[in-house]
Tab-separated table of C-alpha atoms in Angstrom:
chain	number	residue	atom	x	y	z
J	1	UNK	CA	-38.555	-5.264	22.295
J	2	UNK	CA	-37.462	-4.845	18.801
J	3	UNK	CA	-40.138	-2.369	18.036
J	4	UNK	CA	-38.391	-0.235	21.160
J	5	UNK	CA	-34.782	-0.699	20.336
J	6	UNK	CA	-35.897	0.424	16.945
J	7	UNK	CA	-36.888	4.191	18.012
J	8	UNK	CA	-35.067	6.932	17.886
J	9	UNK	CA	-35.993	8.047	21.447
J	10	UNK	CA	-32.823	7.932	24.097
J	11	UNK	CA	-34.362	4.843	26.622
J	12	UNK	CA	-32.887	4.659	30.757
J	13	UNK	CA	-33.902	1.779	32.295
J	14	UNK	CA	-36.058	2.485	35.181
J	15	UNK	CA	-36.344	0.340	38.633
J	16	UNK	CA	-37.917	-3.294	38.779
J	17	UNK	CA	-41.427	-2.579	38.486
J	18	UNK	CA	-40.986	1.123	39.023
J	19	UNK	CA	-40.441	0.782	42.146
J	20	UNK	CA	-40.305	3.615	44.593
J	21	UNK	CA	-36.922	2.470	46.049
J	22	UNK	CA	-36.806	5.740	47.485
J	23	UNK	CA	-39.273	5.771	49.289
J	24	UNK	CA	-38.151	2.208	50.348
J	25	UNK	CA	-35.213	3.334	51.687
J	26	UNK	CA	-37.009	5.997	53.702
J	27	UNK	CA	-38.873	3.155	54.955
J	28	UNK	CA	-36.130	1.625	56.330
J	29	UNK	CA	-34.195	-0.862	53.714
J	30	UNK	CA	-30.540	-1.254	53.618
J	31	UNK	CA	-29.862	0.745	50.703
J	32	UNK	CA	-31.327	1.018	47.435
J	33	UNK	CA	-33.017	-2.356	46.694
J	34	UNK	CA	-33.038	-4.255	43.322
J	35	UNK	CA	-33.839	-7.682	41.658
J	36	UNK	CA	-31.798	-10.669	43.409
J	37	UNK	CA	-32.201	-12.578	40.564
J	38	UNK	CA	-34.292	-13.507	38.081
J	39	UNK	CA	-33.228	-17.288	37.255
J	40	UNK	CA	-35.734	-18.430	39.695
J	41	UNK	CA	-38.682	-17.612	37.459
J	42	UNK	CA	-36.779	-18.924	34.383
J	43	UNK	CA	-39.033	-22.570	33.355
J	44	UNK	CA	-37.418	-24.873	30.787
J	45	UNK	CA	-40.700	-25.763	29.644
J	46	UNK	CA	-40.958	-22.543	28.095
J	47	UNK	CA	-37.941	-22.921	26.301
J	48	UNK	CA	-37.802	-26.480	24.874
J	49	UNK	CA	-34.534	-27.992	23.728
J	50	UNK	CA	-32.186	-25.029	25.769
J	51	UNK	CA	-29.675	-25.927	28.351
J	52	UNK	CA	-28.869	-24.751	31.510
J	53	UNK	CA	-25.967	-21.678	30.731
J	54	UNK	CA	-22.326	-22.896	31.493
J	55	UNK	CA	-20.042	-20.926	33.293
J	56	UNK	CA	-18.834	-17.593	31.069
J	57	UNK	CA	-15.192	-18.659	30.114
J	58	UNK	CA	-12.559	-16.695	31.995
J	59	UNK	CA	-10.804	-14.379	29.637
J	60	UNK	CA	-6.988	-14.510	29.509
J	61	UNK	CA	-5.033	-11.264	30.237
J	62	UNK	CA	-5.404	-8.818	27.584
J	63	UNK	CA	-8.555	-9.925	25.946
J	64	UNK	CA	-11.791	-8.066	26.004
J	65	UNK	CA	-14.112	-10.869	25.747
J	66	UNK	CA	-14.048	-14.808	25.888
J	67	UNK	CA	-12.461	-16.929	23.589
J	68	UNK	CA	-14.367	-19.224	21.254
J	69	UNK	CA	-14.044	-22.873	21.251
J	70	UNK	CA	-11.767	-24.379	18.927
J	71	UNK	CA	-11.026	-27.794	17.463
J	72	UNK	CA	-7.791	-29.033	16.054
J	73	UNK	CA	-8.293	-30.797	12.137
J	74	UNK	CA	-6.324	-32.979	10.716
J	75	UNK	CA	-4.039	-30.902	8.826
J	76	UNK	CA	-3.107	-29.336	11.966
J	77	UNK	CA	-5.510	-25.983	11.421
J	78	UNK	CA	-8.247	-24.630	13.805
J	79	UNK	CA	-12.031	-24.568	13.546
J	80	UNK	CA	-14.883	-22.877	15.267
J	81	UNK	CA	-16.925	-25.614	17.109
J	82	UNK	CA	-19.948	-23.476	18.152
J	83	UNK	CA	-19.810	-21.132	13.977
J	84	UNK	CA	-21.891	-23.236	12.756
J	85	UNK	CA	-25.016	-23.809	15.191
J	86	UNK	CA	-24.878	-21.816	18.433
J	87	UNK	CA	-26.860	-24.463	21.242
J	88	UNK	CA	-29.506	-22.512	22.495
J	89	UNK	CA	-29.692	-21.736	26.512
J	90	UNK	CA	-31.863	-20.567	28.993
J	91	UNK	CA	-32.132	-17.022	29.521
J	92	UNK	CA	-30.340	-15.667	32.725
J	93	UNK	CA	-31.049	-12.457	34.732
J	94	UNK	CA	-27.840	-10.820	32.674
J	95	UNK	CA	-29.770	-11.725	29.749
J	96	UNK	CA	-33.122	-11.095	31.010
J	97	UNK	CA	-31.936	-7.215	31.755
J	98	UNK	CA	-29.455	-6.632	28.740
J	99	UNK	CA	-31.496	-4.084	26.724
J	100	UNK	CA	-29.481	-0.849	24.950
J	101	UNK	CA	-30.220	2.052	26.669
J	102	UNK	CA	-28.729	5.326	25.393
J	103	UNK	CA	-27.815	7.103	28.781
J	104	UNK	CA	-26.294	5.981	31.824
J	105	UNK	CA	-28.373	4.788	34.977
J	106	UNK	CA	-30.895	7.479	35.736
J	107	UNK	CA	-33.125	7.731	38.533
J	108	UNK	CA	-36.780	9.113	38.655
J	109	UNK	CA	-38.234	9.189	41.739
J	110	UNK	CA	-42.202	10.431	41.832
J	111	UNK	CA	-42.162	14.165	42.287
J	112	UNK	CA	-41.587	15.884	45.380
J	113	UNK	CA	-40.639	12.276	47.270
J	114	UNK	CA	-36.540	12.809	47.436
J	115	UNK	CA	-35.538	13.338	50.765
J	116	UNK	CA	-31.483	14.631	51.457
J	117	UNK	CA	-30.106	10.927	52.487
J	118	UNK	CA	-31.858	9.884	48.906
J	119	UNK	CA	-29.307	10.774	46.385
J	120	UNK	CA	-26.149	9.579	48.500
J	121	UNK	CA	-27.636	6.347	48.468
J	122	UNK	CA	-29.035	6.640	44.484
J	123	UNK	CA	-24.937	7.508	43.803
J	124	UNK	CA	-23.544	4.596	45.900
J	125	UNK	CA	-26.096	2.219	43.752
J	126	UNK	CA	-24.643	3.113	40.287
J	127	UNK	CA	-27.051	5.777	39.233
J	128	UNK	CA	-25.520	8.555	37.571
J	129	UNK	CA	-27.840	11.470	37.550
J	130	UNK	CA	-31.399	11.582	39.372
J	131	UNK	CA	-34.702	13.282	37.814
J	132	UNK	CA	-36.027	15.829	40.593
J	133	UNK	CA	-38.650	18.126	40.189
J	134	UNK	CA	-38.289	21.848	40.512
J	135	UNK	CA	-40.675	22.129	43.865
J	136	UNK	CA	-37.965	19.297	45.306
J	137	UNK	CA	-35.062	21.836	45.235
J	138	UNK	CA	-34.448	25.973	46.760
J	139	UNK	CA	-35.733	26.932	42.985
J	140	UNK	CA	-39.160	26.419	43.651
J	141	UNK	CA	-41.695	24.725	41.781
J	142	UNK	CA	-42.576	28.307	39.713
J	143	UNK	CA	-39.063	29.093	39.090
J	144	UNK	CA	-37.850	28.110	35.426
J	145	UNK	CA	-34.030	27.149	35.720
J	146	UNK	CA	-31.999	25.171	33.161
J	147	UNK	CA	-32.200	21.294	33.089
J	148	UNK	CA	-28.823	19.942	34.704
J	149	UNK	CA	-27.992	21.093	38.063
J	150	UNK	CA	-25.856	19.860	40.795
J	151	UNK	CA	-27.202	19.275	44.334
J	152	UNK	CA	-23.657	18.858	46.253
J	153	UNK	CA	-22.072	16.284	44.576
J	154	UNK	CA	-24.720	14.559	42.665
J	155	UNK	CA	-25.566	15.773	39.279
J	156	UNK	CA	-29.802	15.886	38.951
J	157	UNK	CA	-32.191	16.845	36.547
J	158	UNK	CA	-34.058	19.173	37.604
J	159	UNK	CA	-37.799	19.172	35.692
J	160	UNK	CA	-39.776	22.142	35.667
J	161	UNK	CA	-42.749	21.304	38.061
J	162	UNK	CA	-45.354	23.999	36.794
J	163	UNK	CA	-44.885	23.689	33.286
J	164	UNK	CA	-44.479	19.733	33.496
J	165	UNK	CA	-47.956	19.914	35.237
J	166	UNK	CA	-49.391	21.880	32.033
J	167	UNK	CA	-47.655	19.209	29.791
J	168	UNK	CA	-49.853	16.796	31.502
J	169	UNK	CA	-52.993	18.524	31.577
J	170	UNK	CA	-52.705	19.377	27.850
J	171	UNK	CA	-52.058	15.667	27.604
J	172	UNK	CA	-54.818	14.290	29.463
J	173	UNK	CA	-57.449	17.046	28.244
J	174	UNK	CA	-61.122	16.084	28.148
J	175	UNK	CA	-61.876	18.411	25.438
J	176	UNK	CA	-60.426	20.611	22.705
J	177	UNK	CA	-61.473	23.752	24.539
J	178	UNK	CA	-59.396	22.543	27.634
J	179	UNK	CA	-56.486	21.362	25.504
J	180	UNK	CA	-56.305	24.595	23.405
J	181	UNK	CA	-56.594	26.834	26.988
J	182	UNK	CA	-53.514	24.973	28.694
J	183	UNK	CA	-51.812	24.747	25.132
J	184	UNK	CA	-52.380	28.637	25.218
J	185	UNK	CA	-50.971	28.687	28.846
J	186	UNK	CA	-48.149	26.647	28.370
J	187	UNK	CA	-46.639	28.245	25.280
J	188	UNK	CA	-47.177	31.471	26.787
J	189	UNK	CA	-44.794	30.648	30.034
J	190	UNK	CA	-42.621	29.229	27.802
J	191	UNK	CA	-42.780	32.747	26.282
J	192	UNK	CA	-41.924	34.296	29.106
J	193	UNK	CA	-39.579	32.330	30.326
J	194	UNK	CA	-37.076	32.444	26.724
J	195	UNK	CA	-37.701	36.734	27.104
J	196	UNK	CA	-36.603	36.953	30.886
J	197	UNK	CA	-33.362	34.234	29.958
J	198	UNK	CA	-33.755	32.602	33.521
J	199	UNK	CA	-32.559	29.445	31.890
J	200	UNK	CA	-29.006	29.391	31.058
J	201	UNK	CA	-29.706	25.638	29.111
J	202	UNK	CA	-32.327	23.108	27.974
J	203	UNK	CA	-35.200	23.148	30.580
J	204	UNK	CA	-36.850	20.048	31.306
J	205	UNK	CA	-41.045	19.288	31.495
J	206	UNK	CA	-41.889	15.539	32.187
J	207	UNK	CA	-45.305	13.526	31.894
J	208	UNK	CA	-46.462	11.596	34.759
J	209	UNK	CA	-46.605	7.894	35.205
J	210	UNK	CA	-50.041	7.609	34.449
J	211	UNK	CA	-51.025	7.244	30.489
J	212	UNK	CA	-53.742	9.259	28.985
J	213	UNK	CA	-56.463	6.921	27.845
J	214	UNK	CA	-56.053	8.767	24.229
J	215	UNK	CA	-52.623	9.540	22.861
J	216	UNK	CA	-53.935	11.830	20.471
J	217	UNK	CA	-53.571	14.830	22.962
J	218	UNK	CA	-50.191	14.122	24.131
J	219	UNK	CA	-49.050	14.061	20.075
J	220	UNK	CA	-50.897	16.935	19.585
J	221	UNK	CA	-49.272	18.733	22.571
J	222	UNK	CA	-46.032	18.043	21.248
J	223	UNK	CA	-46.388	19.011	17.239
J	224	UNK	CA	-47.904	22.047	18.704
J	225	UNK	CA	-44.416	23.108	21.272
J	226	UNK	CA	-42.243	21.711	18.176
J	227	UNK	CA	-43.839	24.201	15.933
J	228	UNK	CA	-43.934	27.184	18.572
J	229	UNK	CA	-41.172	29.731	17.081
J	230	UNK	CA	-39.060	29.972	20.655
J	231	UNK	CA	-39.282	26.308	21.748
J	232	UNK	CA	-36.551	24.399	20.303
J	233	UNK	CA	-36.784	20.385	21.476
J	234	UNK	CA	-33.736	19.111	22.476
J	235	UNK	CA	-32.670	15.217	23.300
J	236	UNK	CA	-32.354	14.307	27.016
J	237	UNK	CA	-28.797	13.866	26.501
J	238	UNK	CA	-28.294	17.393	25.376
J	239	UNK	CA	-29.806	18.272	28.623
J	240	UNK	CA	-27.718	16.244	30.899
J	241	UNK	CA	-24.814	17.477	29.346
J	242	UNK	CA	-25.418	20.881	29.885
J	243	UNK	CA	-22.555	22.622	32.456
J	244	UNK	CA	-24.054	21.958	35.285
J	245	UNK	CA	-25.287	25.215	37.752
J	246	UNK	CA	-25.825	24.572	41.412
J	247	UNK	CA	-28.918	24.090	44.031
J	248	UNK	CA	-29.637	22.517	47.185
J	249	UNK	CA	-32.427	19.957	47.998
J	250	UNK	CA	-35.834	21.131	49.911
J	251	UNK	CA	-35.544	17.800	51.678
J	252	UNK	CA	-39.537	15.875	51.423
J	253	UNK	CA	-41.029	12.142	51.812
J	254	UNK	CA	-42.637	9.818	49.675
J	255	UNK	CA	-45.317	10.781	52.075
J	256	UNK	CA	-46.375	9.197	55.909
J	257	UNK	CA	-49.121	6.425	55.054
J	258	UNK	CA	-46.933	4.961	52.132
J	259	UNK	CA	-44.106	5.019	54.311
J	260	UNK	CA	-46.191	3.099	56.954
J	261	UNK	CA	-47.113	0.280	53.872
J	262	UNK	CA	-43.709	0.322	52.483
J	263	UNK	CA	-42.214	-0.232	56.400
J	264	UNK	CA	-44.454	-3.370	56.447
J	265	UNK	CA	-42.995	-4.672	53.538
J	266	UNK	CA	-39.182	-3.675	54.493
J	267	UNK	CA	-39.756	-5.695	57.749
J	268	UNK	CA	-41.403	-8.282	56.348
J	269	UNK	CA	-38.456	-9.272	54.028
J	270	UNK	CA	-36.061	-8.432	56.173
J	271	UNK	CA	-38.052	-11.238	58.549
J	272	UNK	CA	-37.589	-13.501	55.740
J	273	UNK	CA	-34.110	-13.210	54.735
J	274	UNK	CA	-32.737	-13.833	58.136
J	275	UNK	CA	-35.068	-17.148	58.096
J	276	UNK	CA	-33.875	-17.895	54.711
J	277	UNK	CA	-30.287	-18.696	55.728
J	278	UNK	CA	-31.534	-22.330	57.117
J	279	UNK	CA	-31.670	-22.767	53.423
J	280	UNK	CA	-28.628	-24.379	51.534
J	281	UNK	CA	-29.261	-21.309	48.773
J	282	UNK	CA	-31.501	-18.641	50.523
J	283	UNK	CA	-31.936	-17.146	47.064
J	284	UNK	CA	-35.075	-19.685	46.159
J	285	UNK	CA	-36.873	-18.244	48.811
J	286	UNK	CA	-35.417	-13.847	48.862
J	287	UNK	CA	-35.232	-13.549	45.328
J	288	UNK	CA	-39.089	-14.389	44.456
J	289	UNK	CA	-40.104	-12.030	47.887
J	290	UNK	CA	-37.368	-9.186	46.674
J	291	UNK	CA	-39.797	-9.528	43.068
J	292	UNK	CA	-43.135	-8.961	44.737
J	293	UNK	CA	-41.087	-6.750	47.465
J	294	UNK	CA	-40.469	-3.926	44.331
J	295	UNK	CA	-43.851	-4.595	42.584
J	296	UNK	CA	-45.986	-3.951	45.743
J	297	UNK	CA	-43.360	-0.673	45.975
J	298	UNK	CA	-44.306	0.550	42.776
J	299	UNK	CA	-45.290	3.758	41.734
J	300	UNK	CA	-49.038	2.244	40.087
J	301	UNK	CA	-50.364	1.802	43.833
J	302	UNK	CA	-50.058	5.307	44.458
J	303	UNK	CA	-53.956	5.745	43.357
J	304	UNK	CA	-55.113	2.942	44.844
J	305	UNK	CA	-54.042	3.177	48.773
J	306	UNK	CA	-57.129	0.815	49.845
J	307	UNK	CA	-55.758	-1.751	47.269
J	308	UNK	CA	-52.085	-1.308	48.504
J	309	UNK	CA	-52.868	-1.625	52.139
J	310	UNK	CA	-54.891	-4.803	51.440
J	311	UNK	CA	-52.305	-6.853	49.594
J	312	UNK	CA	-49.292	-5.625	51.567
J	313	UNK	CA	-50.734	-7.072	54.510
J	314	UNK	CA	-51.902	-10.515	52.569
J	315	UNK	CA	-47.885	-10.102	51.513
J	316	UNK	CA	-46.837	-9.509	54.838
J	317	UNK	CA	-49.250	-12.552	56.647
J	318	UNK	CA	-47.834	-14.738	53.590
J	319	UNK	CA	-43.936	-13.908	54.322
J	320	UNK	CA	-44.540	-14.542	58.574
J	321	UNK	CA	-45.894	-18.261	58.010
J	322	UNK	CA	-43.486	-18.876	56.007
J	323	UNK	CA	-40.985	-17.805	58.842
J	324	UNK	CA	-43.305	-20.465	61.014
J	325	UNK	CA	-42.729	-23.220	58.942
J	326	UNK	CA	-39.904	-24.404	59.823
J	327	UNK	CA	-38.928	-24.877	64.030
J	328	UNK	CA	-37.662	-26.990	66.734
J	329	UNK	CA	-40.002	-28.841	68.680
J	330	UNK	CA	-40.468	-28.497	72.065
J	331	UNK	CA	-39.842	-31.053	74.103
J	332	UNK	CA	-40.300	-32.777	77.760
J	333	UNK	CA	-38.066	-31.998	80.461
J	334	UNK	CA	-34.685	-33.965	80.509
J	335	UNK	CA	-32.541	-35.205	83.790
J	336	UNK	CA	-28.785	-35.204	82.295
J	337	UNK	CA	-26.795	-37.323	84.458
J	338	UNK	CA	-22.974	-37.191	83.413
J	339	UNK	CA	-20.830	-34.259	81.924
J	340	UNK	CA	-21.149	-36.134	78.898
J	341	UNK	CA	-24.555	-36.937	76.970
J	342	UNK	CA	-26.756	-36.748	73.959
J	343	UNK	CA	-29.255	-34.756	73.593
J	344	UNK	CA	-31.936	-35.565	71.200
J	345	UNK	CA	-33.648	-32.058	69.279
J	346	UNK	CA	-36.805	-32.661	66.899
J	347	UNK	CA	-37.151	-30.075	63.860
J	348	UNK	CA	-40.866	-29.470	62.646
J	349	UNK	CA	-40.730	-28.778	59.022
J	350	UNK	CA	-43.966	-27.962	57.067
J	351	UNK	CA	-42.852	-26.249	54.249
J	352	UNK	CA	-43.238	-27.625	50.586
């Protein structure tokens, strides 16, 4: 973590796992769906000699963060109790998730996958600007426009999807030969693009989620665009920034089998979390599912549909016993004689 907060690159935290909470929400959650906690998975062993955290002090009107403990002396001056040797505690989920990005809340869903009731709810969960690609919006995915756009009332990125696809064929190339002909391709649109002025701003080319197995491409790819006479690399910020111009969405899906998976998981928590309220906290039992929930969502599984399928339904069996385990017993028939009379109920309980 230090090593990250340490480069220069601008950082935006993306969802738990990389989730496609997108594509969750087409599936049918409430919402855009994030970590319910992360305490859960917090084990003292790990951390010997912390405490649990105490409540964070309530700050008194006109103060910007909590006040230290003090200590009368003697002489009728203050001290610092905790100056000396701060008592170590265990890590919460605010502390857990308290990294220093550089920009606001961004969203990136997998190109092509944002749908028109997507950004609406993206905006109403705190993110500020969403990443779409250019064959997600009217431009068209061989249209070169400038970076920051506005799709009604929600700012977006807008990424150039044919040049972002050379980016990641240059990046991924086998071979010289192949990297030097998409190179040669790339620069060349780029070329084209700075002569006809059909970007008013910074434009914007992405790399996939995938890594290339050899990095030396990808660094190659970039020295080469950094030393190409009409590229100029800006910072995302600078991007983002940019006045914004205006577009409209070409609606699309995260696609009809992953919906069908990602549906299987919706319902399956959604079975869960109206069991969970027999429990005196129902977050020991939602907040662990909501974990494996976004991880099963993420974006990795999109190569592997066999493997998804396969542990979404062991995920799915797992989260409908659990709904089983707990039940009232049925019973033999009962004559009630009187308006007034007990009447005994037996709960089965086989959970841990």
């Amino acid at each position: 973590l230090q090593r990250l907060e340490a480069l220069r690159n601008e950082t935006f935290a993306l969802s738990y796992a990389d989730a496609d909470v997108t594509g969750l929400r087409q599936a049918g959650s409430d919402g855009i769906l994030s970590p319910i906690s992360l305490d859960q998975s917090v084990k003292s062993e790990n951390f010997p000699g912390a405490e649990t955290p105490a409540p964070t002090p309530t700050a008194t009107p006109g103060q910007t963060s909590s006040p230290a403990p003090t200590e009368a002396s003697s002489d009728g001056t203050t001290t610092d109790d905790g100056a000396d040797q701060a008592q170590e505690t265990l890590p919460t989920t605010e502390s857990l998730l308290d990294f220093p990005y550089s920009m606001d809340p961004i969203a990136w869903p997998t190109d092509g996958t944002v749908s028109s009731d997507d950004l609406p709810a993206l905006r109403r969960a705190g993110t500020k600007t969403t990443i779409v690609s250019s064959g997600n919006t009217s431009a068209g995915a061989d249209t070169t426009i400038a970076a920051s756009e506005k799709i009604g009332g929600d700012h977006v990125l807008v990424s150039d999807q044919s040049m972002s696809s050379m980016l990641r064929r240059a990046a991924t190339a086998p071979d010289r030969q192949s990297w030097s002909s998409t190179m040669s391709e790339l620069t060349a649109t780029l070329a084209t693009s700075a002569r006809e002025g059909s970007a008013t701003g910074p434009i914007l080319l992405t790399l996939g989620r995938e890594w290339p197995s050899d990095s030396t491409r990808l660094s190659q790819a970039l020295d080469a665009l950094e030393g190409t006479p009409w590229v100029a690399p800006a910072d995302l910020s600078t991007a983002s920034d940019a006045t914004p111009g205006s577009l409209t969405l070409a609606s699309a899906s995260t696609g009809e089998s992953r919906i069908d998976q990602l549906q299987k998981l919706v319902r399956g928590e959604q079975g869960l979390t109206a069991f969970a309220t027999i429990l005196g906290d129902p977050n020991q039992l939602t907040a662990p599912a909501r974990l494996r929930l976004l991880a099963l969502a993420s974006n990795a599984w999109r190569d592997d549909d066999q493997g998804l399928a396969a542990a979404v339904e062991a995920r799915a069996a797992a989260w409908a016993k659990s709904t089983t385990e707990v039940g009232i017993v049925d019973s033999s028939s009962l004559t009630l004689l009187g308006d007034r009379s007990s009447l005994p109920v037996s709960i089965r309980n086989s959970s841990d």
